[in-house]
mmCIF file of C-alpha atoms in Angstrom:
data_model
loop_
_atom_site.group_PDB
_atom_site.id
_atom_site.type_symbol
_atom_site.label_atom_id
_atom_site.label_comp_id
_atom_site.label_asym_id
_atom_site.label_seq_id
_atom_site.Cartn_x
_atom_site.Cartn_y
_atom_site.Cartn_z
ATOM 1 C CA MET A 1 43.031 -14.146 -5.905
ATOM 2 C CA THR A 2 41.562 -14.889 -2.474
ATOM 3 C CA GLY A 3 38.165 -14.386 -0.908
ATOM 4 C CA LEU A 4 37.424 -13.034 2.519
ATOM 5 C CA PHE A 5 36.038 -14.806 5.582
ATOM 6 C CA VAL A 6 34.875 -12.651 8.502
ATOM 7 C CA PRO A 7 33.992 -14.683 11.624
ATOM 8 C CA PRO A 8 31.117 -13.673 13.922
ATOM 9 C CA GLY A 9 31.995 -10.673 16.055
ATOM 10 C CA GLN A 10 34.829 -9.648 13.730
ATOM 11 C CA GLY A 11 35.162 -6.690 11.377
ATOM 12 C CA ASP A 12 36.018 -3.009 11.502
ATOM 13 C CA ASP A 13 33.954 -1.511 14.329
ATOM 14 C CA THR A 14 32.811 2.078 14.407
ATOM 15 C CA SER A 15 29.878 3.831 15.974
ATOM 16 C CA ALA A 16 27.823 6.838 15.035
ATOM 17 C CA ALA A 17 25.382 8.222 17.585
ATOM 18 C CA ALA A 18 23.099 5.340 18.530
ATOM 19 C CA LEU A 19 24.412 3.079 15.763
ATOM 20 C CA GLN A 20 27.057 0.453 16.359
ATOM 21 C CA ILE A 21 28.493 -0.478 12.969
ATOM 22 C CA THR A 22 30.771 -3.391 12.141
ATOM 23 C CA PHE A 23 32.067 -3.316 8.584
ATOM 24 C CA LYS A 24 32.440 -6.802 7.138
ATOM 25 C CA VAL A 25 33.487 -5.914 3.565
ATOM 26 C CA THR A 26 34.743 -2.435 2.697
ATOM 27 C CA GLY A 27 35.818 -0.547 -0.392
ATOM 28 C CA ASP A 28 39.404 -1.709 0.044
ATOM 29 C CA ARG A 29 38.169 -5.258 -0.771
ATOM 30 C CA SER A 30 35.231 -4.606 -3.090
ATOM 31 C CA ARG A 31 34.568 -2.125 -5.869
ATOM 32 C CA HIS A 32 30.913 -3.054 -5.758
ATOM 33 C CA THR A 33 29.433 -3.258 -2.259
ATOM 34 C CA THR A 34 30.081 -2.272 1.332
ATOM 35 C CA VAL A 35 28.684 -4.883 3.736
ATOM 36 C CA TYR A 36 28.088 -4.126 7.401
ATOM 37 C CA GLU A 37 26.150 -5.128 10.486
ATOM 38 C CA THR A 38 24.360 -2.372 12.391
ATOM 39 C CA VAL A 39 22.940 -2.375 15.897
ATOM 40 C CA VAL A 40 20.271 0.337 16.112
ATOM 41 C CA ALA A 41 19.605 1.636 19.625
ATOM 42 C CA PRO A 42 16.074 2.295 20.849
ATOM 43 C CA GLY A 43 15.028 5.831 19.926
ATOM 44 C CA PHE A 44 17.301 6.175 16.896
ATOM 45 C CA ASP A 45 15.700 7.630 13.736
ATOM 46 C CA VAL A 46 17.929 7.973 10.664
ATOM 47 C CA GLY A 47 15.504 10.582 9.256
ATOM 48 C CA ALA A 48 13.938 10.476 5.825
ATOM 49 C CA HIS A 49 16.523 10.999 3.116
ATOM 50 C CA LEU A 50 17.591 9.876 -0.324
ATOM 51 C CA HIS A 51 20.785 9.175 -2.224
ATOM 52 C CA HIS A 52 21.229 10.098 -5.876
ATOM 53 C CA ASN A 53 24.009 7.563 -6.521
ATOM 54 C CA LEU A 54 23.740 4.899 -3.832
ATOM 55 C CA GLU A 55 21.523 1.855 -3.397
ATOM 56 C CA GLU A 56 21.007 0.127 -0.062
ATOM 57 C CA CYS A 57 19.615 -3.108 1.252
ATOM 58 C CA PHE A 58 18.519 -3.749 4.854
ATOM 59 C CA TYR A 59 17.888 -7.229 6.250
ATOM 60 C CA ILE A 60 16.581 -7.313 9.821
ATOM 61 C CA LEU A 61 18.362 -10.006 11.833
ATOM 62 C CA ASP A 62 16.924 -9.270 15.290
ATOM 63 C CA GLY A 63 14.413 -6.832 16.724
ATOM 64 C CA GLU A 64 12.095 -4.562 14.818
ATOM 65 C CA ILE A 65 12.310 -1.237 12.994
ATOM 66 C CA GLU A 66 9.769 1.044 11.386
ATOM 67 C CA VAL A 67 10.776 1.661 7.774
ATOM 68 C CA PHE A 68 9.602 3.140 4.489
ATOM 69 C CA ALA A 69 11.016 3.285 0.958
ATOM 70 C CA PHE A 70 8.741 5.184 -1.460
ATOM 71 C CA ASP A 71 8.014 8.631 -2.863
ATOM 72 C CA PRO A 72 5.546 10.288 -0.496
ATOM 73 C CA VAL A 73 2.567 12.164 -1.875
ATOM 74 C CA GLU A 74 3.222 14.897 0.653
ATOM 75 C CA ALA A 75 6.371 15.211 2.771
ATOM 76 C CA ASP A 76 5.829 17.442 5.797
ATOM 77 C CA GLY A 77 9.520 17.778 6.706
ATOM 78 C CA GLN A 78 9.018 16.941 10.396
ATOM 79 C CA HIS A 79 8.363 13.246 10.628
ATOM 80 C CA TRP A 80 7.915 10.580 8.013
ATOM 81 C CA SER A 81 5.825 8.072 10.005
ATOM 82 C CA GLY A 82 2.559 9.425 8.573
ATOM 83 C CA TRP A 83 3.708 9.615 4.962
ATOM 84 C CA GLU A 84 1.892 7.740 2.214
ATOM 85 C CA SER A 85 2.703 6.903 -1.401
ATOM 86 C CA ALA A 86 0.379 7.583 -4.345
ATOM 87 C CA ASP A 87 -0.575 3.893 -4.382
ATOM 88 C CA GLY A 88 -1.372 3.821 -0.641
ATOM 89 C CA ARG A 89 1.846 2.404 0.829
ATOM 90 C CA ARG A 90 2.756 3.621 4.309
ATOM 91 C CA PRO A 91 5.681 2.994 6.670
ATOM 92 C CA VAL A 92 5.688 -0.554 8.086
ATOM 93 C CA ARG A 93 7.063 -2.358 11.110
ATOM 94 C CA ALA A 94 9.708 -4.769 9.893
ATOM 95 C CA GLY A 95 10.845 -7.649 12.084
ATOM 96 C CA ALA A 96 13.488 -10.345 11.829
ATOM 97 C CA GLY A 97 13.622 -11.856 8.355
ATOM 98 C CA SER A 98 12.316 -8.708 6.623
ATOM 99 C CA CYS A 99 14.297 -7.230 3.742
ATOM 100 C CA VAL A 100 14.117 -3.694 2.346
ATOM 101 C CA PHE A 101 15.806 -2.665 -0.920
ATOM 102 C CA VAL A 102 16.262 1.042 -1.699
ATOM 103 C CA PRO A 103 17.274 2.066 -5.242
ATOM 104 C CA PRO A 104 19.043 5.378 -5.944
ATOM 105 C CA GLY A 105 16.688 8.362 -5.724
ATOM 106 C CA CYS A 106 14.125 6.592 -3.492
ATOM 107 C CA PRO A 107 13.225 8.418 -0.269
ATOM 108 C CA HIS A 108 13.582 6.126 2.748
ATOM 109 C CA ALA A 109 14.124 6.009 6.507
ATOM 110 C CA PHE A 110 14.152 3.670 9.465
ATOM 111 C CA ARG A 111 13.806 4.074 13.196
ATOM 112 C CA ASN A 112 13.789 1.883 16.264
ATOM 113 C CA ASN A 113 10.671 2.547 18.366
ATOM 114 C CA ALA A 114 11.157 -0.566 20.498
ATOM 115 C CA ASP A 115 12.710 -0.816 23.949
ATOM 116 C CA THR A 116 15.441 -3.147 22.690
ATOM 117 C CA PRO A 117 18.131 -2.751 20.021
ATOM 118 C CA ALA A 118 17.538 -3.969 16.470
ATOM 119 C CA ARG A 119 20.289 -5.688 14.493
ATOM 120 C CA LEU A 120 20.509 -5.239 10.714
ATOM 121 C CA PHE A 121 22.645 -6.699 7.949
ATOM 122 C CA GLN A 122 23.175 -3.940 5.385
ATOM 123 C CA THR A 123 24.731 -3.402 1.995
ATOM 124 C CA ALA A 124 25.486 -0.139 0.215
ATOM 125 C CA SER A 125 26.583 0.089 -3.416
ATOM 126 C CA PRO A 126 28.821 1.260 -4.873
ATOM 127 C CA ALA A 127 31.596 0.957 -2.310
ATOM 128 C CA PRO A 128 33.114 2.859 -0.516
ATOM 129 C CA PHE A 129 30.826 5.905 -0.399
ATOM 130 C CA HIS A 130 28.511 5.015 2.467
ATOM 131 C CA GLU A 131 31.288 3.612 4.629
ATOM 132 C CA LEU A 132 33.181 6.910 4.234
ATOM 133 C CA TYR A 133 30.088 8.787 5.447
ATOM 134 C CA LEU A 134 29.512 6.463 8.409
ATOM 135 C CA LYS A 135 33.146 6.775 9.477
ATOM 136 C CA ALA A 136 33.058 10.588 9.075
ATOM 137 C CA MET A 137 29.833 10.832 11.093
ATOM 138 C CA SER A 138 31.269 8.597 13.806
ATOM 139 C CA GLU A 139 34.376 10.766 14.022
ATOM 140 C CA ALA A 140 32.333 13.996 14.043
ATOM 141 C CA LEU A 141 30.099 12.744 16.867
ATOM 142 C CA ALA A 142 33.084 11.462 18.861
ATOM 143 C CA THR A 143 34.707 14.881 18.533
ATOM 144 C CA ASN A 144 31.506 16.839 19.213
ATOM 145 C CA PRO A 145 28.621 14.802 20.693
ATOM 146 C CA ASN A 146 26.479 17.963 20.606
ATOM 147 C CA ILE A 147 26.977 18.564 16.884
ATOM 148 C CA SER A 148 24.345 20.946 15.556
ATOM 149 C CA PRO A 149 21.629 19.660 13.227
ATOM 150 C CA GLU A 150 22.971 22.076 10.591
ATOM 151 C CA GLU A 151 26.509 20.660 10.810
ATOM 152 C CA LEU A 152 25.140 17.140 10.642
ATOM 153 C CA ALA A 153 23.041 18.045 7.593
ATOM 154 C CA ARG A 154 26.128 19.506 5.863
ATOM 155 C CA LEU A 155 28.128 16.353 6.597
ATOM 156 C CA ARG A 156 25.339 14.181 5.219
ATOM 157 C CA GLU A 157 24.877 16.345 2.103
ATOM 158 C CA ALA A 158 28.616 16.076 1.383
ATOM 159 C CA HIS A 159 28.143 12.280 1.262
ATOM 160 C CA ASP A 160 25.100 12.077 -1.072
ATOM 161 C CA ILE A 161 22.589 11.981 1.791
ATOM 162 C CA HIS A 162 19.860 14.498 1.047
ATOM 163 C CA GLN A 163 17.814 14.954 4.210
ATOM 164 C CA LEU A 164 14.038 15.272 4.082
ATOM 165 C CA THR A 165 13.536 15.048 7.868
ATOM 166 C CA PRO A 166 16.175 15.332 10.593
ATOM 167 C CA LEU A 167 18.264 12.498 11.987
ATOM 168 C CA LYS A 168 17.339 11.897 15.642
ATOM 169 C CA TYR A 169 19.286 9.908 18.182
ATOM 170 C CA PRO A 170 18.970 9.341 21.903
ATOM 171 C CA GLY A 171 21.201 11.610 23.947
#
């Protein structure tokens, strides 16, 4: 049995809209967790969503994102930045060193409102489900950069991503 060492700048690169993703550990190496680094472009908003079977962890390496991970009292369906939980939690600005854990079934989202990219270290468990989605989305956007919101929603739903607000990315 051998472990895996991935040097800086190495991994399986893909991109999806305004996300540059470098997979460090994928489902072909781990039954448990997909590990990847993500560069989030300014203006990107993943949209509020939830997963029934997937848990995620986000660790901000550089930059800043706005993020939430809670059940909102009222979800308007347009934008999540004004949402609030029953105990008063609201979306927060998360900078370098911040960590966000999202259990299955928990609504969550992140966006980059800054003028500079944000860099995240992410995990998704179990492997390989989220990596399959990210690769499918990357391929779909490469094939059709003007993919309709409905097509994108269908792709996400097929990968256990249940949208509450739309994904938005800079053109």
